[in-house]
Amino acid sequence: MIFKDALRSLRDSMAKSVFFCLTFYLTTTLMFLFFNVAESSVSGQAEVYVTGGQADIGQLVMNGDIGNLMMVFIVIMCAIDLIYANDFFVKDKAKEIAVRMICGATYIQVSAYLLIQTTLLMLIAIPLGIITAMALFSLMNSLLISVGSTFFVSIHSFAITQFVVVILFIIFWTMMLNLSFTYQSAATLMLSSKAKVPQKNSLGVNYNRVFGMVKKILWIIGLVACLVSLRNGGAAFGVFSVAGSICLNNVIGETLLPLLTKHIQKHRLSHAEAGYALGFARQDILLSKRTLLLVIADIGIVLFMMYGRDNNIMEMLLVLVTYIFICILQTMAMMFSLDMELSSRKRPLRILGQIGFSQEQISRTMFKEVTYYYVFALLCISLFLVPILGILFTSKQIVLDRAMLLYGIALAPLAVTYILTLRFYHTVKDYTWTHR
């Protein structure tokens, strides 16, 4: 009975099931490729170890085994992506789980219900990911032969062991997330805070306002400084991409969004569709900006590993594969974060219909909202990626064609997820309109 219900639920939430399966598929493909290419790249080479001191750590970063350096980074990024994918997959099941528990289902039965679904999807995704990775070996070797490389990608027993350990960790992590979800309360605690009275001195100066303005200016200065510091190249790509993403996060939260709020309040009556679309997009940016900024930080780190070190052809191939998959997976995490917000738009869309918006007007509002968000994402990523690629091009580390290729690899997932988000959003609208 539980098994049939789990299958029925997968069928009813097909879009989310496909996205969850796709995330595991891409993660498996990346992991299997990564470990085998890493083993192939260091075959017969001596490893660099840290004996203490900053100089040794710098030597490790610049000359150490790139496979070991990036392994923890990739595992953490994949785990973060799977958290968002899992939340996106199970969020709408809260009411269903609550109904089952009210009808007498135990925690074990509800946990089994969720675990059956995720297990079935993983049994599809993981073998397909391994098969795809093995199929890519021949493509990589053909590429290596064309550039005259003496290294070739092959399957290594130690790489398979590493892959099995990591993938089991990821499976265990996902199972624990689902088990913990069954124990979450259906009720949402509403937190409220008391309004604080602005403190002024005898001259009438609002300290909170002055301090807030100083913070805004400092974050803007920090963002500009990080962008300028990218010109140093090498490790600056990673360090200042991470620092810059932190500064950008605060600039968005403390400067851009308040300005956007004022603009909406000023023009919402004269341009209703655009005003509502901007308001929704503002909420989207507020709730999913961290995943967007994670894309920026990860791209900077991977480009540092690609061009900040003296890599051989196999190591370059390893980092390129990582760059491609990280761009895809992190953009999908951004989409999951956005779609979780969009899935809760049933009531606001219903209200728009009640105040006189037609289906066509609601569709245009939704289209503008998603377009505003992804244009914003494009601008944020380009804010860091274009200077990095420009610096690499002017320093003759890459040719123009390769710079355009790297830029296209980073932006192509945005275009795909933009289309997928629009399609998903329309399912929310169709549900809302048919249940008015």
XYZ file of C-alpha atoms in Angstrom:
436
model
C 0.000 0.000 0.000
C 2.761 2.457 0.946
C 4.709 1.516 -2.191
C 1.704 2.207 -4.446
C 1.043 5.519 -2.730
C 4.689 6.492 -3.193
C 4.517 5.701 -6.922
C 1.286 7.662 -7.248
C 2.879 10.659 -5.528
C 5.870 10.517 -7.883
C 3.507 10.537 -10.843
C 1.488 13.455 -9.480
C 4.621 15.542 -8.845
C 6.415 14.521 -12.027
C 8.204 17.845 -12.603
C 9.763 17.886 -9.139
C 10.634 14.195 -9.382
C 12.460 14.787 -12.659
C 14.437 17.722 -11.225
C 15.402 15.709 -8.138
C 16.459 12.764 -10.297
C 18.397 15.070 -12.625
C 20.331 16.553 -9.702
C 21.420 13.094 -8.532
C 22.233 12.115 -12.116
C 24.517 15.125 -12.655
C 26.105 14.716 -9.214
C 26.877 11.060 -9.907
C 28.310 11.850 -13.333
C 30.527 14.588 -11.905
C 31.772 12.433 -9.036
C 32.611 9.421 -11.187
C 34.370 11.595 -13.784
C 36.153 13.657 -11.171
C 37.744 10.821 -9.221
C 38.883 8.878 -12.285
C 40.265 11.928 -14.085
C 41.997 13.001 -10.862
C 43.671 9.600 -10.501
C 44.715 9.649 -14.144
C 46.148 13.161 -13.820
C 48.480 12.343 -10.880
C 49.635 8.938 -12.070
C 53.370 8.712 -11.444
C 53.654 12.186 -9.869
C 54.922 13.060 -6.409
C 52.476 14.648 -3.987
C 53.069 17.910 -2.131
C 52.353 17.958 1.591
C 52.084 20.649 4.243
C 54.730 20.607 6.960
C 53.686 23.863 8.605
C 53.662 27.568 7.881
C 51.943 29.779 5.355
C 54.597 29.187 2.697
C 53.919 25.445 2.730
C 50.159 26.010 2.518
C 50.712 28.303 -0.467
C 52.911 25.641 -2.064
C 50.178 23.066 -1.518
C 47.566 25.277 -3.155
C 49.773 26.195 -6.107
C 51.540 22.861 -6.700
C 49.660 20.174 -4.793
C 47.415 17.483 -6.204
C 44.477 19.383 -7.638
C 42.230 16.352 -7.186
C 42.686 16.377 -3.418
C 42.412 20.163 -3.282
C 39.047 20.212 -5.025
C 37.532 17.026 -3.627
C 36.243 18.593 -0.406
C 35.068 21.664 -2.320
C 33.057 19.576 -4.782
C 31.556 17.305 -2.125
C 30.388 20.338 -0.124
C 28.919 22.021 -3.207
C 27.112 18.852 -4.281
C 25.737 18.408 -0.750
C 24.394 21.978 -0.812
C 22.769 21.384 -4.204
C 21.128 18.221 -2.943
C 19.777 20.050 0.119
C 17.980 22.517 -2.155
C 16.827 19.742 -4.492
C 15.497 17.708 -1.569
C 13.706 20.701 -0.042
C 12.161 21.477 -3.411
C 11.059 17.844 -3.767
C 9.448 17.399 -0.342
C 8.168 20.903 0.485
C 4.691 20.407 -0.970
C 4.369 17.039 0.769
C 3.953 18.655 4.208
C 0.160 18.786 3.982
C 0.009 15.267 2.566
C 2.171 13.959 5.407
C 0.057 15.834 7.975
C -3.131 14.260 6.583
C -1.567 10.791 6.702
C -0.494 11.262 10.319
C -3.961 12.568 11.278
C -5.434 9.423 9.701
C -3.230 7.260 11.909
C 0.017 6.814 9.969
C 3.096 6.374 12.158
C 6.383 8.203 11.737
C 7.921 4.969 10.433
C 5.237 4.641 7.759
C 5.561 8.259 6.683
C 9.360 7.980 6.635
C 9.110 4.829 4.528
C 6.755 6.677 2.170
C 9.370 9.396 1.528
C 12.350 7.030 1.483
C 10.721 4.785 -1.127
C 10.302 7.749 -3.458
C 13.854 9.054 -3.071
C 15.315 5.531 -3.305
C 13.489 4.844 -6.567
C 14.733 8.107 -8.059
C 18.309 7.424 -6.926
C 18.176 3.882 -8.365
C 17.417 5.520 -11.716
C 19.827 8.452 -11.458
C 22.999 6.837 -10.076
C 23.419 4.031 -12.672
C 22.629 6.476 -15.505
C 25.217 8.881 -14.111
C 27.909 6.174 -14.029
C 27.080 5.059 -17.584
C 27.224 8.651 -18.814
C 30.570 9.249 -17.113
C 32.068 6.113 -18.676
C 30.748 7.160 -22.079
C 32.483 10.526 -21.658
C 35.852 8.827 -21.097
C 36.226 8.059 -24.819
C 35.287 11.643 -25.711
C 37.891 12.996 -23.291
C 40.579 10.645 -24.603
C 39.821 11.702 -28.173
C 40.264 15.304 -27.086
C 43.539 14.475 -25.324
C 44.865 12.653 -28.401
C 44.021 15.649 -30.588
C 46.238 17.916 -28.434
C 49.075 15.382 -28.269
C 48.721 14.462 -24.604
C 50.512 11.432 -23.192
C 47.938 11.140 -20.390
C 44.656 9.316 -20.856
C 41.555 8.891 -18.743
C 40.881 5.376 -17.473
C 39.024 3.694 -14.634
C 41.030 3.298 -11.421
C 40.133 1.035 -8.533
C 41.057 3.660 -5.952
C 38.887 6.219 -7.777
C 35.951 3.817 -7.656
C 36.505 3.351 -3.927
C 36.496 7.111 -3.424
C 33.371 7.446 -5.530
C 31.521 4.746 -3.581
C 32.405 6.335 -0.232
C 31.294 9.804 -1.333
C 28.096 8.668 -3.037
C 27.146 6.605 0.023
C 27.713 9.695 2.156
C 25.440 11.696 -0.161
C 22.750 8.991 -0.059
C 22.964 8.845 3.739
C 22.767 12.642 3.915
C 19.641 12.673 1.741
C 17.980 9.926 3.776
C 18.635 11.838 7.001
C 17.096 14.966 5.476
C 13.947 13.049 4.603
C 13.754 11.384 8.002
C 14.093 14.738 9.739
C 11.390 16.186 7.498
C 8.843 13.720 8.842
C 9.382 15.093 12.357
C 8.850 18.705 11.409
C 5.739 20.304 12.836
C 3.025 21.284 10.379
C 2.392 24.466 12.338
C 4.539 27.486 11.520
C 5.707 29.599 14.417
C 5.161 33.242 13.751
C 7.991 35.324 15.163
C 7.453 38.934 15.904
C 9.729 41.583 17.220
C 8.908 44.806 18.953
C 9.451 47.986 17.049
C 12.457 49.874 18.232
C 12.200 53.574 18.842
C 14.953 55.437 16.975
C 17.458 56.869 19.387
C 18.420 60.475 18.859
C 20.849 62.672 20.661
C 20.139 66.153 21.853
C 20.809 67.524 18.362
C 18.169 65.257 16.789
C 20.597 62.966 14.941
C 19.226 59.491 14.189
C 22.155 57.225 15.043
C 20.572 54.135 13.459
C 20.064 55.945 10.187
C 23.602 57.335 10.146
C 25.088 53.950 11.031
C 22.988 52.285 8.328
C 24.167 54.778 5.714
C 27.806 54.228 6.723
C 27.343 50.456 6.396
C 25.834 50.835 2.917
C 28.754 52.961 1.762
C 31.316 50.571 3.244
C 29.738 47.536 1.544
C 29.701 49.344 -1.805
C 33.344 50.339 -1.356
C 34.178 46.727 -0.428
C 32.439 45.412 -3.566
C 34.286 47.873 -5.810
C 37.588 47.046 -4.098
C 37.042 43.304 -4.685
C 36.242 43.870 -8.366
C 39.348 46.020 -8.786
C 41.494 43.454 -6.946
C 40.539 40.766 -9.476
C 43.131 42.293 -11.805
C 45.852 40.631 -9.691
C 44.824 37.311 -11.246
C 45.672 33.865 -9.879
C 44.522 33.410 -6.294
C 42.729 36.783 -6.483
C 40.036 35.151 -8.627
C 39.053 32.837 -5.788
C 39.675 35.104 -2.799
C 38.017 38.233 -4.158
C 35.131 36.363 -5.790
C 34.221 34.960 -2.378
C 34.772 38.295 -0.608
C 32.990 40.152 -3.402
C 29.968 37.857 -3.224
C 29.688 38.628 0.515
C 29.845 42.348 -0.195
C 27.340 42.009 -3.043
C 24.968 40.145 -0.728
C 24.925 43.104 1.635
C 24.729 45.686 -1.151
C 21.661 43.895 -2.525
C 20.007 43.575 0.885
C 20.761 47.035 2.255
C 20.847 49.245 -0.859
C 19.329 47.693 -3.969
C 16.185 46.141 -2.480
C 15.197 49.286 -0.483
C 15.622 51.378 -3.661
C 13.524 48.856 -5.553
C 10.833 49.073 -2.860
C 10.680 52.855 -3.187
C 10.425 52.575 -6.968
C 7.557 50.075 -6.692
C 5.670 52.277 -4.220
C 6.056 55.266 -6.519
C 4.996 53.650 -9.792
C 2.769 50.702 -8.871
C -0.486 52.562 -9.597
C 0.552 53.800 -13.053
C 2.109 50.490 -14.133
C 0.208 47.756 -12.305
C 1.617 44.702 -14.115
C 5.228 45.885 -13.937
C 4.741 46.958 -10.313
C 3.436 43.580 -9.178
C 6.105 41.810 -11.247
C 8.865 43.898 -9.633
C 7.372 43.290 -6.203
C 7.346 39.536 -6.741
C 10.866 39.660 -8.230
C 12.044 41.620 -5.188
C 10.784 38.815 -2.949
C 12.458 36.222 -5.200
C 15.801 38.012 -4.987
C 15.512 38.419 -1.219
C 14.884 34.715 -0.586
C 17.201 33.156 -3.180
C 20.092 35.615 -3.472
C 22.427 33.408 -1.430
C 22.301 30.612 -3.981
C 22.992 33.148 -6.737
C 26.013 34.513 -4.874
C 27.213 30.952 -4.267
C 27.394 30.554 -8.058
C 29.679 33.605 -8.251
C 31.985 32.393 -5.465
C 32.258 28.885 -6.932
C 33.030 30.161 -10.429
C 35.836 32.334 -9.045
C 37.340 29.440 -7.093
C 37.252 27.058 -10.060
C 38.747 29.656 -12.436
C 41.561 30.159 -9.933
C 42.210 26.420 -9.983
C 42.145 26.538 -13.781
C 44.432 29.521 -14.439
C 46.124 30.300 -11.126
C 48.215 27.125 -11.152
C 50.659 25.431 -13.491
C 48.414 22.517 -14.485
C 49.158 19.772 -16.961
C 46.627 18.902 -19.659
C 44.884 16.285 -17.516
C 44.538 18.657 -14.588
C 43.143 21.318 -16.913
C 40.630 18.780 -18.187
C 39.700 17.903 -14.605
C 39.059 21.532 -13.692
C 37.148 22.165 -16.934
C 34.831 19.238 -16.204
C 34.352 20.563 -12.667
C 33.622 24.059 -14.024
C 30.928 22.746 -16.363
C 29.174 20.635 -13.743
C 29.473 23.223 -10.969
C 27.876 25.856 -13.220
C 25.007 23.480 -13.979
C 24.481 22.198 -10.436
C 24.758 25.577 -8.722
C 22.383 27.169 -11.227
C 19.938 24.335 -10.568
C 20.258 25.000 -6.827
C 19.401 28.632 -7.554
C 16.375 27.470 -9.569
C 15.221 25.161 -6.762
C 15.470 28.018 -4.270
C 13.446 30.261 -6.598
C 10.864 27.612 -7.439
C 10.245 26.907 -3.743
C 9.204 30.552 -3.449
C 7.124 30.421 -6.642
C 5.279 27.308 -5.466
C 3.834 29.392 -2.599
C 2.365 31.979 -4.992
C -1.046 30.329 -5.317
C -2.719 32.768 -2.939
C -1.135 35.995 -4.346
C -2.049 34.942 -7.878
C -5.585 34.179 -6.745
C -5.785 37.657 -5.212
C -4.678 39.213 -8.500
C -7.567 37.426 -10.183
C -9.980 38.660 -7.537
C -8.999 42.315 -7.998
C -9.630 42.150 -11.727
C -6.522 40.737 -13.404
C -7.317 38.479 -16.349
C -5.449 35.266 -17.089
C -3.452 37.066 -19.766
C -2.465 39.841 -17.380
C -1.429 37.341 -14.708
C 0.628 35.430 -17.293
C 2.373 38.632 -18.388
C 3.069 39.536 -14.753
C 4.584 36.104 -14.146
C 6.686 36.355 -17.305
C 8.011 39.772 -16.300
C 8.768 38.592 -12.763
C 10.831 35.595 -13.869
C 12.535 37.663 -16.587
C 13.483 40.393 -14.098
C 14.964 37.796 -11.751
C 17.062 36.030 -14.368
C 18.273 39.291 -15.905
C 19.371 40.278 -12.414
C 21.145 36.924 -12.028
C 22.835 37.404 -15.415
C 24.083 40.856 -14.424
C 25.402 39.651 -11.041
C 27.327 36.739 -12.558
C 28.652 38.915 -15.389
C 29.762 41.534 -12.852
C 32.507 39.116 -11.728
C 32.932 36.753 -14.664
C 33.462 39.405 -17.366
C 36.356 41.124 -15.505
C 38.005 37.762 -14.766
C 37.799 36.630 -18.388
C 38.889 40.084 -19.571
C 41.977 39.920 -17.351
C 42.826 36.430 -18.613
C 42.409 37.614 -22.204
C 44.486 40.792 -21.847
C 47.250 38.833 -20.089
C 47.170 36.360 -23.016
C 46.391 33.375 -20.794
C 43.394 32.548 -22.956
C 42.253 33.416 -26.452
C 38.977 35.179 -27.166
C 37.223 31.990 -28.316
C 38.017 30.201 -25.051
C 36.910 33.204 -22.994
C 33.590 33.257 -24.853
C 33.250 29.501 -24.334
C 33.760 29.808 -20.572
C 31.273 32.679 -20.456
C 28.749 30.655 -22.443
C 29.198 27.611 -20.172
C 28.333 29.757 -17.151
C 25.300 31.410 -18.755
C 23.807 28.487 -20.699
C 22.344 26.876 -17.533
C 20.706 30.235 -16.740
C 18.892 30.190 -20.086
C 17.710 26.607 -19.566
C 16.548 27.164 -15.984
C 14.791 30.377 -17.086
C 12.622 28.342 -19.472
C 12.081 25.579 -16.894
C 11.100 28.113 -14.229
C 8.512 29.689 -16.540
C 7.022 26.269 -17.266
C 6.895 25.380 -13.567
C 5.376 28.755 -12.653
C 2.578 28.248 -15.160
C 1.636 24.985 -13.435
C 1.169 27.054 -10.259
C -0.995 29.553 -12.156
C -3.079 26.830 -13.820
C -3.702 25.207 -10.438
C -4.693 28.560 -8.946
C -7.062 29.434 -11.782
C -8.829 26.059 -11.783
C -9.316 26.163 -7.976
C -10.760 29.671 -7.700
